[in-house]
Short mmCIF file of C-alpha atoms in Angstrom, two decimals:
data_model
loop_
_atom_site.label_atom_id
_atom_site.label_comp_id
_atom_site.label_asym_id
_atom_site.label_seq_id
_atom_site.Cartn_x
_atom_site.Cartn_y
_atom_site.Cartn_z
CA UNK A 16 68.01 60.73 81.85
CA UNK A 17 68.28 57.18 83.77
CA UNK A 18 68.65 57.28 87.14
CA UNK A 19 69.40 54.05 89.37
CA UNK A 20 69.54 53.84 92.91
CA UNK A 21 70.12 51.18 95.20
CA UNK A 22 66.62 50.85 97.06
CA UNK A 23 65.68 48.35 99.78
CA UNK A 24 63.65 45.31 98.62
CA UNK A 25 63.56 46.60 95.04
CA UNK A 26 66.05 43.62 93.94
CA UNK A 27 68.39 45.63 92.28
CA UNK A 28 68.71 49.13 90.25
CA UNK A 29 65.40 51.28 90.56
CA UNK A 30 64.75 53.45 87.44
CA UNK A 31 62.91 56.28 87.71
CA UNK A 32 62.86 58.16 84.71
CA UNK A 33 62.56 57.84 80.94
CA UNK A 34 64.53 55.25 78.45
CA UNK A 35 64.23 52.55 81.20
CA UNK A 36 65.63 49.95 78.30
CA UNK A 37 69.07 51.75 78.19
CA UNK A 38 68.87 51.57 82.16
CA UNK A 39 68.25 47.84 82.59
CA UNK A 40 70.98 47.32 79.33
CA UNK A 41 73.36 49.18 81.55
CA UNK A 42 72.92 47.12 84.68
CA UNK A 43 72.82 43.98 83.23
CA UNK A 44 68.99 43.91 83.21
CA UNK A 45 68.91 43.85 86.90
CA UNK A 46 66.47 46.61 87.41
CA UNK A 47 62.93 47.69 88.04
CA UNK A 48 61.27 50.38 86.13
CA UNK A 49 58.76 53.03 87.66
CA UNK A 50 57.35 54.16 84.20
CA UNK A 51 56.81 50.90 82.68
CA UNK A 52 57.63 50.51 78.78
CA UNK A 53 57.09 53.91 77.64
CA UNK A 54 60.00 55.15 80.50
CA UNK A 55 57.43 57.85 82.20
CA UNK A 56 57.69 58.36 85.77
CA UNK A 57 55.13 57.03 87.87
CA UNK A 58 53.16 60.12 88.96
CA UNK A 59 50.83 58.74 91.66
CA UNK A 60 53.79 57.20 93.23
CA UNK A 61 55.88 60.29 93.56
CA UNK A 62 53.07 62.15 94.61
CA UNK A 63 52.36 59.62 97.49
CA UNK A 64 56.46 59.78 98.58
CA UNK A 65 56.08 63.99 97.91
CA UNK A 66 52.94 63.88 100.33
CA UNK A 67 54.87 61.50 103.23
CA UNK A 68 57.82 63.56 103.10
CA UNK A 69 55.23 66.70 103.55
CA UNK A 70 54.05 65.16 106.52
CA UNK A 71 57.50 63.95 108.35
CA UNK A 72 58.24 67.59 107.55
CA UNK A 73 55.16 69.10 109.56
CA UNK A 74 55.67 66.75 112.47
CA UNK A 75 59.10 67.77 112.71
CA UNK A 76 58.17 71.70 112.61
CA UNK A 77 55.42 71.14 114.93
CA UNK A 78 57.85 69.40 117.27
CA UNK A 79 60.47 72.35 116.70
CA UNK A 80 57.52 74.62 117.33
CA UNK A 81 56.45 73.28 120.38
CA UNK A 82 60.08 72.98 121.80
CA UNK A 83 61.21 76.41 121.21
CA UNK A 84 58.01 78.03 122.49
CA UNK A 85 58.32 76.02 126.02
CA UNK A 86 62.11 75.91 126.55
CA UNK A 87 63.32 79.45 124.53
CA UNK A 88 60.30 81.16 125.03
CA UNK A 89 60.06 80.42 129.13
CA UNK A 90 63.77 82.02 129.44
CA UNK A 91 62.98 85.29 127.40
CA UNK A 92 59.30 85.58 129.49
CA UNK A 93 61.25 85.02 132.93
CA UNK A 94 64.03 87.59 132.40
CA UNK A 95 62.54 90.44 130.41
CA UNK A 96 58.44 90.30 131.33
CA UNK A 97 58.25 88.70 135.23
CA UNK A 98 57.57 92.31 136.54
CA UNK A 99 54.91 92.97 133.92
CA UNK A 100 53.84 89.39 134.52
CA UNK A 101 53.27 90.00 138.75
CA UNK A 102 51.36 93.20 138.41
CA UNK A 103 49.39 92.87 135.07
CA UNK A 104 49.05 88.80 134.55
CA UNK A 105 49.11 87.26 138.12
CA UNK A 106 46.53 84.53 136.61
CA UNK A 107 48.56 83.66 134.06
CA UNK A 108 52.19 81.82 134.78
CA UNK A 109 55.22 82.73 132.62
CA UNK A 110 55.10 79.05 130.73
CA UNK A 111 51.77 79.18 129.88
CA UNK A 112 52.04 82.81 128.76
CA UNK A 113 55.25 81.59 126.85
CA UNK A 114 53.12 79.65 124.92
CA UNK A 115 50.61 82.37 123.37
CA UNK A 116 53.55 84.63 122.92
CA UNK A 117 56.10 82.41 121.18
CA UNK A 118 54.32 79.04 119.89
CA UNK A 119 52.13 81.11 117.08
CA UNK A 120 55.28 83.00 115.76
CA UNK A 121 57.52 79.97 115.72
CA UNK A 122 54.93 77.98 114.40
CA UNK A 123 54.22 80.19 111.45
CA UNK A 124 57.93 80.49 110.60
CA UNK A 125 58.55 76.75 110.73
CA UNK A 126 55.23 76.06 108.81
CA UNK A 127 55.88 78.32 105.84
CA UNK A 128 59.75 77.11 105.44
CA UNK A 129 58.62 73.73 105.18
CA UNK A 130 55.75 73.88 102.93
CA UNK A 131 57.95 75.78 100.65
CA UNK A 132 60.57 73.14 100.78
CA UNK A 133 57.85 70.20 100.54
CA UNK A 134 55.98 71.80 97.56
CA UNK A 135 59.30 72.30 95.98
CA UNK A 136 60.11 68.92 95.92
CA UNK A 137 57.16 67.60 95.17
CA UNK A 138 57.26 69.82 91.67
CA UNK A 139 60.40 68.56 91.02
CA UNK A 140 59.45 65.22 91.39
CA UNK A 141 56.31 65.60 89.43
CA UNK A 142 57.87 67.39 86.48
CA UNK A 143 60.94 65.49 86.05
CA UNK A 144 63.64 68.43 87.24
CA UNK A 145 65.43 66.22 89.16
CA UNK A 146 67.37 63.42 88.25
CA UNK A 147 70.59 60.96 89.37
CA UNK A 148 74.13 60.44 87.67
CA UNK A 149 73.46 57.64 85.15
CA UNK A 150 75.92 54.38 86.32
CA UNK A 151 76.43 56.07 89.63
CA UNK A 152 74.68 53.94 92.49
CA UNK A 153 73.38 55.86 95.62
CA UNK A 154 73.84 59.12 93.85
CA UNK A 155 71.55 62.08 95.17
CA UNK A 156 68.99 63.93 92.94
CA UNK A 157 70.48 67.12 91.11
CA UNK A 158 69.27 69.41 88.78
CA UNK A 159 70.26 68.66 85.12
CA UNK A 160 69.77 70.77 82.23
CA UNK A 161 67.58 69.65 79.39
CA UNK A 162 68.85 67.95 76.15
CA UNK A 163 69.68 69.60 73.19
CA UNK A 164 67.19 67.52 71.28
CA UNK A 165 65.60 64.10 70.97
CA UNK A 166 67.68 61.02 71.05
CA UNK A 167 67.94 58.13 69.23
CA UNK A 168 67.41 54.56 70.53
CA UNK A 169 66.97 51.00 69.45
CA UNK A 170 63.32 51.38 69.38
CA UNK A 171 63.24 54.86 67.81
CA UNK A 172 63.33 58.44 68.76
CA UNK A 173 63.06 59.50 72.43
CA UNK A 174 62.19 62.70 73.70
CA UNK A 175 62.91 63.46 77.41
CA UNK A 176 59.90 63.35 79.65
CA UNK A 177 61.13 65.99 82.05
CA UNK A 178 62.42 69.78 81.86
CA UNK A 179 65.27 71.69 84.06
CA UNK A 180 64.97 75.38 85.34
CA UNK A 181 67.80 77.09 84.27
CA UNK A 182 68.72 80.36 85.64
CA UNK A 183 69.66 82.67 82.98
CA UNK A 184 71.93 85.65 84.02
CA UNK A 185 70.07 89.04 83.80
CA UNK A 186 72.09 92.05 83.48
CA UNK A 187 70.19 95.15 85.12
CA UNK A 188 70.87 98.53 83.43
CA UNK A 189 72.37 100.56 86.30
CA UNK A 190 70.40 103.14 87.54
CA UNK A 191 72.08 106.77 86.67
CA UNK A 192 71.25 108.42 90.26
CA UNK A 193 73.54 110.75 92.59
CA UNK A 194 72.82 111.77 96.09
CA UNK A 195 73.82 115.30 97.86
CA UNK A 196 73.31 116.97 101.01
CA UNK A 197 72.25 120.67 102.09
CA UNK A 198 72.77 121.88 105.30
CA UNK A 199 71.38 125.11 107.17
CA UNK A 200 71.98 125.60 110.73
CA UNK A 201 70.88 122.19 112.11
CA UNK A 202 68.74 121.40 109.36
CA UNK A 203 69.80 118.65 106.74
CA UNK A 204 67.87 117.70 103.67
CA UNK A 205 69.16 114.71 101.46
CA UNK A 206 68.42 114.95 97.74
CA UNK A 207 68.04 111.90 95.06
CA UNK A 208 68.60 112.59 91.74
CA UNK A 209 67.88 110.14 89.02
CA UNK A 210 66.58 110.01 85.36
CA UNK A 211 63.19 111.09 85.21
CA UNK A 212 60.87 113.42 84.05
CA UNK A 213 60.86 116.34 86.06
CA UNK A 214 59.23 115.66 89.06
CA UNK A 215 60.77 117.28 92.06
CA UNK A 216 59.24 115.81 95.77
CA UNK A 217 59.72 117.25 99.09
CA UNK A 218 59.19 114.67 101.93
CA UNK A 219 56.80 112.74 99.60
CA UNK A 220 54.89 116.36 98.85
CA UNK A 221 55.37 117.74 95.27
CA UNK A 222 57.73 121.07 95.74
CA UNK A 223 54.17 123.32 94.73
CA UNK A 224 52.94 122.56 97.79
CA UNK A 225 55.97 123.04 100.24
CA UNK A 226 54.87 125.26 103.23
CA UNK A 227 55.05 127.93 104.26
CA UNK A 228 54.03 129.73 101.49
CA UNK A 229 55.87 132.86 101.67
CA UNK A 230 59.42 130.93 101.52
CA UNK A 231 58.07 128.74 98.91
CA UNK A 232 59.76 130.92 95.84
CA UNK A 233 63.22 130.42 98.23
CA UNK A 234 63.00 126.36 97.37
CA UNK A 235 62.12 127.34 93.85
CA UNK A 236 65.09 129.39 93.02
CA UNK A 237 67.42 126.52 91.64
CA UNK A 238 64.70 125.90 88.98
CA UNK A 239 63.83 129.63 88.33
CA UNK A 240 67.63 130.26 87.44
CA UNK A 241 68.55 127.19 85.62
CA UNK A 242 64.88 126.80 83.79
CA UNK A 243 62.38 123.92 83.68
CA UNK A 244 64.19 122.46 80.67
CA UNK A 245 67.52 121.44 82.89
CA UNK A 246 64.85 119.68 85.01
CA UNK A 247 63.04 118.09 82.59
CA UNK A 248 65.24 114.68 82.46
CA UNK A 249 65.49 114.12 86.23
CA UNK A 250 63.75 113.19 88.92
CA UNK A 251 64.48 114.52 92.61
CA UNK A 252 63.23 113.42 95.88
CA UNK A 253 64.35 115.16 98.97
CA UNK A 254 63.85 114.45 102.52
CA UNK A 255 64.75 116.99 105.05
CA UNK A 256 65.00 116.70 108.80
CA UNK A 257 65.80 119.09 111.76
CA UNK A 258 66.13 122.62 111.92
CA UNK A 259 62.96 124.87 111.41
CA UNK A 260 60.71 126.06 108.82
CA UNK A 261 63.40 128.60 107.26
CA UNK A 262 66.21 126.30 108.02
CA UNK A 263 64.95 123.87 106.03
CA UNK A 264 63.79 125.46 102.79
CA UNK A 265 67.50 126.50 102.86
CA UNK A 266 68.70 123.31 103.01
CA UNK A 267 66.10 121.91 100.28
CA UNK A 268 67.27 124.48 97.90
CA UNK A 269 71.02 123.70 98.46
CA UNK A 270 70.21 120.19 97.86
CA UNK A 271 68.19 120.60 94.64
CA UNK A 272 71.28 122.69 93.58
CA UNK A 273 74.03 120.68 94.45
CA UNK A 274 72.15 117.59 93.01
CA UNK A 275 71.81 118.75 89.70
CA UNK A 276 75.47 120.11 89.44
CA UNK A 277 76.54 116.29 90.59
CA UNK A 278 74.56 114.53 88.15
CA UNK A 279 75.57 116.38 85.24
CA UNK A 280 79.49 116.09 85.95
CA UNK A 281 78.75 112.51 86.55
CA UNK A 282 76.39 111.67 83.56
CA UNK A 283 76.33 114.29 81.06
CA UNK A 284 79.67 116.37 80.40
CA UNK A 285 81.86 118.82 82.26
CA UNK A 286 80.80 121.71 80.00
CA UNK A 287 77.04 121.98 81.13
CA UNK A 288 77.95 121.11 85.01
CA UNK A 289 80.30 124.33 84.76
CA UNK A 290 77.60 126.34 82.93
CA UNK A 291 75.40 125.32 85.69
CA UNK A 292 77.70 125.74 88.63
CA UNK A 293 78.70 129.61 87.60
CA UNK A 294 74.88 130.40 87.30
CA UNK A 295 74.38 129.14 90.51
CA UNK A 296 77.27 130.97 92.19
CA UNK A 297 76.62 134.40 90.30
CA UNK A 298 73.43 134.33 92.06
CA UNK A 299 74.37 132.92 95.66
CA UNK A 300 77.32 131.12 96.74
CA UNK A 301 75.10 129.44 99.64
CA UNK A 302 73.14 127.42 96.74
CA UNK A 303 76.37 125.11 96.31
CA UNK A 304 78.62 126.00 99.86
CA UNK A 305 77.29 125.38 103.28
CA UNK A 306 76.71 128.23 105.59
CA UNK A 307 78.62 128.06 108.32
CA UNK A 308 77.49 130.49 110.73
CA UNK A 309 75.70 129.79 113.71
CA UNK A 310 73.75 131.45 116.40
CA UNK A 311 76.05 132.47 119.47
CA UNK A 312 75.03 130.92 122.43
CA UNK A 313 73.64 133.21 125.59
CA UNK A 314 75.93 133.57 128.44
CA UNK A 315 75.24 134.21 132.12
CA UNK A 316 75.28 137.62 133.58
CA UNK A 317 72.93 138.81 130.30
CA UNK A 318 69.99 138.36 128.61
CA UNK A 319 71.52 137.00 125.46
CA UNK A 320 75.17 136.19 123.82
CA UNK A 321 76.34 140.05 124.13
CA UNK A 322 73.67 141.64 126.11
CA UNK A 323 74.23 142.12 129.63
CA UNK A 324 72.26 142.86 132.53
CA UNK A 325 72.03 146.45 133.88
CA UNK A 326 74.16 147.31 136.63
CA UNK A 327 73.46 150.03 139.50
CA UNK A 328 76.10 152.05 141.20
CA UNK A 329 73.90 153.62 143.89
#
């Protein structure tokens, strides 16, 4: 793990990492070793280099923040907030206010990115993650994998000082889930069904607390028909929007029934899906099929869709 670089004023090749003897032999003895005889990296020097890079990045970030805050921020302010500045902030010029609005955001954004990059660079230098290619002058620092074991040299057995960060492929298990819709008039309920422990929530609230209370049993109908055991292995989360209270309850019950049928069809078996579907259809077909009926709109000449105003002949 010897990295050789052309460094001005170094008098030849600069060996950064361990096994400096082998590096000097490969370059004909024209090299400088930062680690001394042991071949370890010089930690203070690397920290100084890292701090210098951090300072340089910080200066560049401040310059970038000031530039963006003065040029881009001024244009945005003059375009979108010029009228507001005239009415409410007459004593604050657009340029100075763009500093207040834009400078802090760009400063924080650029500094966070720069600090992260700089600290990563310092960590790589001090821990020995980065090393150059052997025998290639001017090769850039690239991550390398650690050696499989100690290497034998002329002076004895040598163990690499640095280590490399390797990314292992993590196979995440696919989440078994389905999504179904329930509709009634203008109310739409979206049900997410996945493996779980029998949790049923509507807009973040347990289904036992759904309001109005007089229609709560309507939302419970799929559970009462199929039995609690069929819902013990799944979690249902429903979001409902639109319509009125009654329409939302009917949309909720339909989404629950359709989600359970779809889950059994996709992840359990066809027979259990057919049994559930038959039970639901036998009780009420609208548990699985949306009701297309809509309120007939009112017409002119009367108080409703069909009612007409009274007509007088005399």
